[in-house]
Amino acid sequence: MTSGSDQSAGQPPRERLTVSLSSDLVRGLKSAAAESDARSVSAYVEYLLRKEEWLRRWKLAVGEPDPDALAQARQALLADQPQPPAS
């Protein structure tokens, strides 16, 4: 890892990290970043990592969601979504 030189005022120092991923994951990541409001793939990955950290801390503070409430929320959120055909 090397230190980045494009540090913005008030931003923590940046480091470059190179990873190798399968082509399909790279395509999916680039597509998801483009569909989001992220300014780059790096910004999108950082957002996802920070979101996961927030969720981890939240679960430590309040515990896992009630399974029944989670099922109801999923049903409500997915009510208008096309459902996959039954196997």
PDB file of N, CA and C in Angstrom, residues 7-86:
ATOM      1  N   GLN A   7      -5.293  13.956  -1.287  1.00  0.00           N
ATOM      2  CA  GLN A   7      -5.996  14.157  -0.033  1.00  0.00           C
ATOM      3  C   GLN A   7      -6.733  15.487  -0.040  1.00  0.00           C
ATOM      4  N   SER A   8      -8.012  15.458   0.288  1.00  0.00           N
ATOM      5  CA  SER A   8      -8.824  16.670   0.377  1.00  0.00           C
ATOM      6  C   SER A   8      -8.757  17.212   1.796  1.00  0.00           C
ATOM      7  N   ALA A   9      -9.002  18.497   1.938  1.00  0.00           N
ATOM      8  CA  ALA A   9      -9.015  19.115   3.261  1.00  0.00           C
ATOM      9  C   ALA A   9     -10.077  18.456   4.123  1.00  0.00           C
ATOM     10  N   GLY A  10      -9.705  18.097   5.334  1.00  0.00           N
ATOM     11  CA  GLY A  10     -10.640  17.485   6.255  1.00  0.00           C
ATOM     12  C   GLY A  10     -10.854  15.997   6.050  1.00  0.00           C
ATOM     13  N   GLN A  11     -10.283  15.424   5.029  1.00  0.00           N
ATOM     14  CA  GLN A  11     -10.420  13.999   4.755  1.00  0.00           C
ATOM     15  C   GLN A  11      -9.256  13.239   5.387  1.00  0.00           C
ATOM     16  N   PRO A  12      -9.505  12.025   5.873  1.00  0.00           N
ATOM     17  CA  PRO A  12      -8.392  11.230   6.393  1.00  0.00           C
ATOM     18  C   PRO A  12      -7.428  10.883   5.262  1.00  0.00           C
ATOM     19  N   PRO A  13      -6.175  10.598   5.595  1.00  0.00           N
ATOM     20  CA  PRO A  13      -5.216  10.218   4.551  1.00  0.00           C
ATOM     21  C   PRO A  13      -5.719   9.007   3.774  1.00  0.00           C
ATOM     22  N   ARG A  14      -5.405   8.963   2.531  1.00  0.00           N
ATOM     23  CA  ARG A  14      -5.818   7.869   1.654  1.00  0.00           C
ATOM     24  C   ARG A  14      -4.635   6.952   1.392  1.00  0.00           C
ATOM     25  N   GLU A  15      -4.935   5.683   1.192  1.00  0.00           N
ATOM     26  CA  GLU A  15      -3.943   4.700   0.781  1.00  0.00           C
ATOM     27  C   GLU A  15      -4.498   3.938  -0.397  1.00  0.00           C
ATOM     28  N   ARG A  16      -3.621   3.541  -1.286  1.00  0.00           N
ATOM     29  CA  ARG A  16      -4.022   2.749  -2.441  1.00  0.00           C
ATOM     30  C   ARG A  16      -3.927   1.272  -2.054  1.00  0.00           C
ATOM     31  N   LEU A  17      -4.937   0.512  -2.467  1.00  0.00           N
ATOM     32  CA  LEU A  17      -5.000  -0.922  -2.220  1.00  0.00           C
ATOM     33  C   LEU A  17      -5.392  -1.594  -3.524  1.00  0.00           C
ATOM     34  N   THR A  18      -4.641  -2.576  -3.927  1.00  0.00           N
ATOM     35  CA  THR A  18      -4.956  -3.308  -5.148  1.00  0.00           C
ATOM     36  C   THR A  18      -5.480  -4.681  -4.764  1.00  0.00           C
ATOM     37  N   VAL A  19      -6.616  -5.057  -5.339  1.00  0.00           N
ATOM     38  CA  VAL A  19      -7.197  -6.378  -5.100  1.00  0.00           C
ATOM     39  C   VAL A  19      -7.480  -7.034  -6.439  1.00  0.00           C
ATOM     40  N   SER A  20      -7.536  -8.340  -6.439  1.00  0.00           N
ATOM     41  CA  SER A  20      -7.887  -9.096  -7.644  1.00  0.00           C
ATOM     42  C   SER A  20      -9.230  -9.767  -7.409  1.00  0.00           C
ATOM     43  N   LEU A  21     -10.150  -9.554  -8.337  1.00  0.00           N
ATOM     44  CA  LEU A  21     -11.493 -10.120  -8.253  1.00  0.00           C
ATOM     45  C   LEU A  21     -11.835 -10.784  -9.571  1.00  0.00           C
ATOM     46  N   SER A  22     -12.803 -11.675  -9.529  1.00  0.00           N
ATOM     47  CA  SER A  22     -13.260 -12.295 -10.768  1.00  0.00           C
ATOM     48  C   SER A  22     -13.921 -11.233 -11.647  1.00  0.00           C
ATOM     49  N   SER A  23     -13.894 -11.457 -12.942  1.00  0.00           N
ATOM     50  CA  SER A  23     -14.422 -10.484 -13.908  1.00  0.00           C
ATOM     51  C   SER A  23     -15.879 -10.147 -13.647  1.00  0.00           C
ATOM     52  N   ASP A  24     -16.689 -11.150 -13.285  1.00  0.00           N
ATOM     53  CA  ASP A  24     -18.104 -10.871 -13.055  1.00  0.00           C
ATOM     54  C   ASP A  24     -18.309  -9.973 -11.838  1.00  0.00           C
ATOM     55  N   LEU A  25     -17.488 -10.153 -10.799  1.00  0.00           N
ATOM     56  CA  LEU A  25     -17.599  -9.276  -9.637  1.00  0.00           C
ATOM     57  C   LEU A  25     -17.160  -7.853  -9.967  1.00  0.00           C
ATOM     58  N   VAL A  26     -16.121  -7.719 -10.779  1.00  0.00           N
ATOM     59  CA  VAL A  26     -15.661  -6.389 -11.184  1.00  0.00           C
ATOM     60  C   VAL A  26     -16.752  -5.686 -11.985  1.00  0.00           C
ATOM     61  N   ARG A  27     -17.371  -6.395 -12.935  1.00  0.00           N
ATOM     62  CA  ARG A  27     -18.453  -5.799 -13.721  1.00  0.00           C
ATOM     63  C   ARG A  27     -19.606  -5.372 -12.818  1.00  0.00           C
ATOM     64  N   GLY A  28     -19.975  -6.240 -11.888  1.00  0.00           N
ATOM     65  CA  GLY A  28     -21.064  -5.916 -10.970  1.00  0.00           C
ATOM     66  C   GLY A  28     -20.742  -4.727 -10.082  1.00  0.00           C
ATOM     67  N   LEU A  29     -19.514  -4.657  -9.608  1.00  0.00           N
ATOM     68  CA  LEU A  29     -19.095  -3.550  -8.754  1.00  0.00           C
ATOM     69  C   LEU A  29     -19.096  -2.234  -9.525  1.00  0.00           C
ATOM     70  N   LYS A  30     -18.557  -2.260 -10.730  1.00  0.00           N
ATOM     71  CA  LYS A  30     -18.548  -1.046 -11.557  1.00  0.00           C
ATOM     72  C   LYS A  30     -19.969  -0.606 -11.895  1.00  0.00           C
ATOM     73  N   SER A  31     -20.826  -1.550 -12.193  1.00  0.00           N
ATOM     74  CA  SER A  31     -22.212  -1.234 -12.521  1.00  0.00           C
ATOM     75  C   SER A  31     -22.938  -0.639 -11.315  1.00  0.00           C
ATOM     76  N   ALA A  32     -22.763  -1.256 -10.151  1.00  0.00           N
ATOM     77  CA  ALA A  32     -23.416  -0.754  -8.943  1.00  0.00           C
ATOM     78  C   ALA A  32     -22.908   0.635  -8.581  1.00  0.00           C
ATOM     79  N   ALA A  33     -21.611   0.862  -8.733  1.00  0.00           N
ATOM     80  CA  ALA A  33     -21.048   2.183  -8.436  1.00  0.00           C
ATOM     81  C   ALA A  33     -21.601   3.227  -9.396  1.00  0.00           C
ATOM     82  N   ALA A  34     -21.731   2.866 -10.670  1.00  0.00           N
ATOM     83  CA  ALA A  34     -22.255   3.803 -11.670  1.00  0.00           C
ATOM     84  C   ALA A  34     -23.721   4.136 -11.398  1.00  0.00           C
ATOM     85  N   GLU A  35     -24.491   3.176 -10.900  1.00  0.00           N
ATOM     86  CA  GLU A  35     -25.907   3.399 -10.611  1.00  0.00           C
ATOM     87  C   GLU A  35     -26.122   4.171  -9.312  1.00  0.00           C
ATOM     88  N   SER A  36     -25.098   4.216  -8.469  1.00  0.00           N
ATOM     89  CA  SER A  36     -25.207   4.948  -7.205  1.00  0.00           C
ATOM     90  C   SER A  36     -24.789   6.397  -7.429  1.00  0.00           C
ATOM     91  N   ASP A  37     -24.778   7.152  -6.354  1.00  0.00           N
ATOM     92  CA  ASP A  37     -24.301   8.531  -6.478  1.00  0.00           C
ATOM     93  C   ASP A  37     -22.825   8.650  -6.113  1.00  0.00           C
ATOM     94  N   ALA A  38     -22.133   7.520  -6.032  1.00  0.00           N
ATOM     95  CA  ALA A  38     -20.702   7.534  -5.707  1.00  0.00           C
ATOM     96  C   ALA A  38     -19.908   8.140  -6.858  1.00  0.00           C
ATOM     97  N   ARG A  39     -18.856   8.865  -6.528  1.00  0.00           N
ATOM     98  CA  ARG A  39     -18.045   9.513  -7.557  1.00  0.00           C
ATOM     99  C   ARG A  39     -17.050   8.556  -8.199  1.00  0.00           C
ATOM    100  N   SER A  40     -16.861   7.369  -7.592  1.00  0.00           N
ATOM    101  CA  SER A  40     -15.917   6.393  -8.134  1.00  0.00           C
ATOM    102  C   SER A  40     -16.200   5.031  -7.517  1.00  0.00           C
ATOM    103  N   VAL A  41     -15.580   3.995  -8.078  1.00  0.00           N
ATOM    104  CA  VAL A  41     -15.702   2.657  -7.496  1.00  0.00           C
ATOM    105  C   VAL A  41     -15.110   2.665  -6.094  1.00  0.00           C
ATOM    106  N   SER A  42     -13.983   3.345  -5.917  1.00  0.00           N
ATOM    107  CA  SER A  42     -13.360   3.423  -4.588  1.00  0.00           C
ATOM    108  C   SER A  42     -14.311   4.053  -3.574  1.00  0.00           C
ATOM    109  N   ALA A  43     -14.980   5.130  -3.963  1.00  0.00           N
ATOM    110  CA  ALA A  43     -15.927   5.791  -3.063  1.00  0.00           C
ATOM    111  C   ALA A  43     -17.094   4.862  -2.741  1.00  0.00           C
ATOM    112  N   TYR A  44     -17.537   4.091  -3.720  1.00  0.00           N
ATOM    113  CA  TYR A  44     -18.641   3.155  -3.508  1.00  0.00           C
ATOM    114  C   TYR A  44     -18.232   2.049  -2.533  1.00  0.00           C
ATOM    115  N   VAL A  45     -17.037   1.496  -2.715  1.00  0.00           N
ATOM    116  CA  VAL A  45     -16.543   0.453  -1.807  1.00  0.00           C
ATOM    117  C   VAL A  45     -16.404   1.018  -0.396  1.00  0.00           C
ATOM    118  N   GLU A  46     -15.881   2.238  -0.281  1.00  0.00           N
ATOM    119  CA  GLU A  46     -15.739   2.861   1.036  1.00  0.00           C
ATOM    120  C   GLU A  46     -17.105   3.038   1.692  1.00  0.00           C
ATOM    121  N   TYR A  47     -18.092   3.479   0.924  1.00  0.00           N
ATOM    122  CA  TYR A  47     -19.452   3.625   1.449  1.00  0.00           C
ATOM    123  C   TYR A  47     -19.971   2.286   1.980  1.00  0.00           C
ATOM    124  N   LEU A  48     -19.800   1.220   1.198  1.00  0.00           N
ATOM    125  CA  LEU A  48     -20.283  -0.098   1.617  1.00  0.00           C
ATOM    126  C   LEU A  48     -19.593  -0.571   2.891  1.00  0.00           C
ATOM    127  N   LEU A  49     -18.286  -0.370   2.980  1.00  0.00           N
ATOM    128  CA  LEU A  49     -17.548  -0.785   4.172  1.00  0.00           C
ATOM    129  C   LEU A  49     -17.986   0.008   5.398  1.00  0.00           C
ATOM    130  N   ARG A  50     -18.180   1.310   5.233  1.00  0.00           N
ATOM    131  CA  ARG A  50     -18.644   2.132   6.359  1.00  0.00           C
ATOM    132  C   ARG A  50     -20.066   1.742   6.776  1.00  0.00           C
ATOM    133  N   LYS A  51     -20.901   1.407   5.816  1.00  0.00           N
ATOM    134  CA  LYS A  51     -22.265   0.962   6.111  1.00  0.00           C
ATOM    135  C   LYS A  51     -22.235  -0.345   6.905  1.00  0.00           C
ATOM    136  N   GLU A  52     -21.403  -1.283   6.483  1.00  0.00           N
ATOM    137  CA  GLU A  52     -21.284  -2.552   7.207  1.00  0.00           C
ATOM    138  C   GLU A  52     -20.787  -2.330   8.629  1.00  0.00           C
ATOM    139  N   GLU A  53     -19.829  -1.431   8.815  1.00  0.00           N
ATOM    140  CA  GLU A  53     -19.319  -1.130  10.152  1.00  0.00           C
ATOM    141  C   GLU A  53     -20.411  -0.502  11.009  1.00  0.00           C
ATOM    142  N   TRP A  54     -21.197   0.415  10.436  1.00  0.00           N
ATOM    143  CA  TRP A  54     -22.293   1.025  11.176  1.00  0.00           C
ATOM    144  C   TRP A  54     -23.305  -0.038  11.607  1.00  0.00           C
ATOM    145  N   LEU A  55     -23.659  -0.936  10.681  1.00  0.00           N
ATOM    146  CA  LEU A  55     -24.618  -1.998  11.009  1.00  0.00           C
ATOM    147  C   LEU A  55     -24.078  -2.922  12.093  1.00  0.00           C
ATOM    148  N   ARG A  56     -22.790  -3.237  12.045  1.00  0.00           N
ATOM    149  CA  ARG A  56     -22.179  -4.092  13.067  1.00  0.00           C
ATOM    150  C   ARG A  56     -22.293  -3.429  14.443  1.00  0.00           C
ATOM    151  N   ARG A  57     -21.944  -2.134  14.512  1.00  0.00           N
ATOM    152  CA  ARG A  57     -22.021  -1.415  15.789  1.00  0.00           C
ATOM    153  C   ARG A  57     -23.470  -1.295  16.264  1.00  0.00           C
ATOM    154  N   TRP A  58     -24.383  -1.056  15.328  1.00  0.00           N
ATOM    155  CA  TRP A  58     -25.794  -0.945  15.690  1.00  0.00           C
ATOM    156  C   TRP A  58     -26.305  -2.259  16.277  1.00  0.00           C
ATOM    157  N   LYS A  59     -25.968  -3.378  15.645  1.00  0.00           N
ATOM    158  CA  LYS A  59     -26.409  -4.681  16.153  1.00  0.00           C
ATOM    159  C   LYS A  59     -25.812  -4.973  17.519  1.00  0.00           C
ATOM    160  N   LEU A  60     -24.565  -4.541  17.757  1.00  0.00           N
ATOM    161  CA  LEU A  60     -23.973  -4.712  19.084  1.00  0.00           C
ATOM    162  C   LEU A  60     -24.739  -3.905  20.129  1.00  0.00           C
ATOM    163  N   ALA A  61     -25.209  -2.735  19.742  1.00  0.00           N
ATOM    164  CA  ALA A  61     -25.906  -1.857  20.682  1.00  0.00           C
ATOM    165  C   ALA A  61     -27.338  -2.304  20.953  1.00  0.00           C
ATOM    166  N   VAL A  62     -28.054  -2.744  19.924  1.00  0.00           N
ATOM    167  CA  VAL A  62     -29.481  -3.037  20.097  1.00  0.00           C
ATOM    168  C   VAL A  62     -29.838  -4.505  19.906  1.00  0.00           C
ATOM    169  N   GLY A  63     -28.917  -5.306  19.438  1.00  0.00           N
ATOM    170  CA  GLY A  63     -29.194  -6.717  19.210  1.00  0.00           C
ATOM    171  C   GLY A  63     -29.732  -6.972  17.809  1.00  0.00           C
ATOM    172  N   GLU A  64     -29.891  -8.220  17.509  1.00  0.00           N
ATOM    173  CA  GLU A  64     -30.413  -8.622  16.198  1.00  0.00           C
ATOM    174  C   GLU A  64     -31.889  -8.246  16.092  1.00  0.00           C
ATOM    175  N   PRO A  65     -32.357  -7.931  14.891  1.00  0.00           N
ATOM    176  CA  PRO A  65     -33.776  -7.605  14.732  1.00  0.00           C
ATOM    177  C   PRO A  65     -34.660  -8.817  15.034  1.00  0.00           C
ATOM    178  N   ASP A  66     -35.872  -8.532  15.507  1.00  0.00           N
ATOM    179  CA  ASP A  66     -36.847  -9.582  15.764  1.00  0.00           C
ATOM    180  C   ASP A  66     -37.167 -10.282  14.444  1.00  0.00           C
ATOM    181  N   PRO A  67     -37.062 -11.616  14.377  1.00  0.00           N
ATOM    182  CA  PRO A  67     -37.295 -12.323  13.113  1.00  0.00           C
ATOM    183  C   PRO A  67     -38.675 -12.070  12.510  1.00  0.00           C
ATOM    184  N   ASP A  68     -39.716 -11.980  13.351  1.00  0.00           N
ATOM    185  CA  ASP A  68     -41.064 -11.726  12.826  1.00  0.00           C
ATOM    186  C   ASP A  68     -41.170 -10.324  12.233  1.00  0.00           C
ATOM    187  N   ALA A  69     -40.601  -9.341  12.924  1.00  0.00           N
ATOM    188  CA  ALA A  69     -40.624  -7.969  12.408  1.00  0.00           C
ATOM    189  C   ALA A  69     -39.823  -7.869  11.118  1.00  0.00           C
ATOM    190  N   LEU A  70     -38.703  -8.573  11.051  1.00  0.00           N
ATOM    191  CA  LEU A  70     -37.882  -8.572   9.846  1.00  0.00           C
ATOM    192  C   LEU A  70     -38.641  -9.198   8.677  1.00  0.00           C
ATOM    193  N   ALA A  71     -39.353 -10.293   8.931  1.00  0.00           N
ATOM    194  CA  ALA A  71     -40.138 -10.944   7.876  1.00  0.00           C
ATOM    195  C   ALA A  71     -41.251 -10.021   7.382  1.00  0.00           C
ATOM    196  N   GLN A  72     -41.917  -9.323   8.297  1.00  0.00           N
ATOM    197  CA  GLN A  72     -42.970  -8.387   7.897  1.00  0.00           C
ATOM    198  C   GLN A  72     -42.395  -7.231   7.075  1.00  0.00           C
ATOM    199  N   ALA A  73     -41.238  -6.729   7.485  1.00  0.00           N
ATOM    200  CA  ALA A  73     -40.607  -5.633   6.740  1.00  0.00           C
ATOM    201  C   ALA A  73     -40.218  -6.088   5.341  1.00  0.00           C
ATOM    202  N   ARG A  74     -39.642  -7.279   5.244  1.00  0.00           N
ATOM    203  CA  ARG A  74     -39.275  -7.808   3.923  1.00  0.00           C
ATOM    204  C   ARG A  74     -40.512  -7.953   3.040  1.00  0.00           C
ATOM    205  N   GLN A  75     -41.582  -8.495   3.609  1.00  0.00           N
ATOM    206  CA  GLN A  75     -42.808  -8.687   2.840  1.00  0.00           C
ATOM    207  C   GLN A  75     -43.354  -7.347   2.354  1.00  0.00           C
ATOM    208  N   ALA A  76     -43.338  -6.346   3.218  1.00  0.00           N
ATOM    209  CA  ALA A  76     -43.847  -5.025   2.834  1.00  0.00           C
ATOM    210  C   ALA A  76     -42.970  -4.388   1.760  1.00  0.00           C
ATOM    211  N   LEU A  77     -41.660  -4.502   1.906  1.00  0.00           N
ATOM    212  CA  LEU A  77     -40.742  -3.892   0.943  1.00  0.00           C
ATOM    213  C   LEU A  77     -40.770  -4.588  -0.409  1.00  0.00           C
ATOM    214  N   LEU A  78     -41.003  -5.884  -0.402  1.00  0.00           N
ATOM    215  CA  LEU A  78     -40.958  -6.656  -1.644  1.00  0.00           C
ATOM    216  C   LEU A  78     -42.335  -6.893  -2.247  1.00  0.00           C
ATOM    217  N   ALA A  79     -43.379  -6.321  -1.651  1.00  0.00           N
ATOM    218  CA  ALA A  79     -44.744  -6.582  -2.111  1.00  0.00           C
ATOM    219  C   ALA A  79     -44.945  -6.215  -3.569  1.00  0.00           C
ATOM    220  N   ASP A  80     -44.317  -5.153  -4.031  1.00  0.00           N
ATOM    221  CA  ASP A  80     -44.501  -4.712  -5.414  1.00  0.00           C
ATOM    222  C   ASP A  80     -43.439  -5.253  -6.365  1.00  0.00           C
ATOM    223  N   GLN A  81     -42.527  -6.050  -5.849  1.00  0.00           N
ATOM    224  CA  GLN A  81     -41.448  -6.582  -6.682  1.00  0.00           C
ATOM    225  C   GLN A  81     -41.906  -7.864  -7.377  1.00  0.00           C
ATOM    226  N   PRO A  82     -41.477  -8.084  -8.607  1.00  0.00           N
ATOM    227  CA  PRO A  82     -41.803  -9.353  -9.265  1.00  0.00           C
ATOM    228  C   PRO A  82     -41.171 -10.510  -8.497  1.00  0.00           C
ATOM    229  N   GLN A  83     -41.922 -11.544  -8.336  1.00  0.00           N
ATOM    230  CA  GLN A  83     -41.441 -12.709  -7.602  1.00  0.00           C
ATOM    231  C   GLN A  83     -40.887 -13.746  -8.572  1.00  0.00           C
ATOM    232  N   PRO A  84     -39.827 -14.463  -8.159  1.00  0.00           N
ATOM    233  CA  PRO A  84     -39.294 -15.517  -9.030  1.00  0.00           C
ATOM    234  C   PRO A  84     -40.314 -16.645  -9.157  1.00  0.00           C
ATOM    235  N   PRO A  85     -40.304 -17.341 -10.277  1.00  0.00           N
ATOM    236  CA  PRO A  85     -41.242 -18.454 -10.440  1.00  0.00           C
ATOM    237  C   PRO A  85     -40.953 -19.555  -9.427  1.00  0.00           C
ATOM    238  N   ALA A  86     -42.007 -20.212  -8.978  1.00  0.00           N
ATOM    239  CA  ALA A  86     -41.848 -21.319  -8.031  1.00  0.00           C
ATOM    240  C   ALA A  86     -41.163 -22.477  -8.725  1.00  0.00           C
TER     241      ALA A  86
END
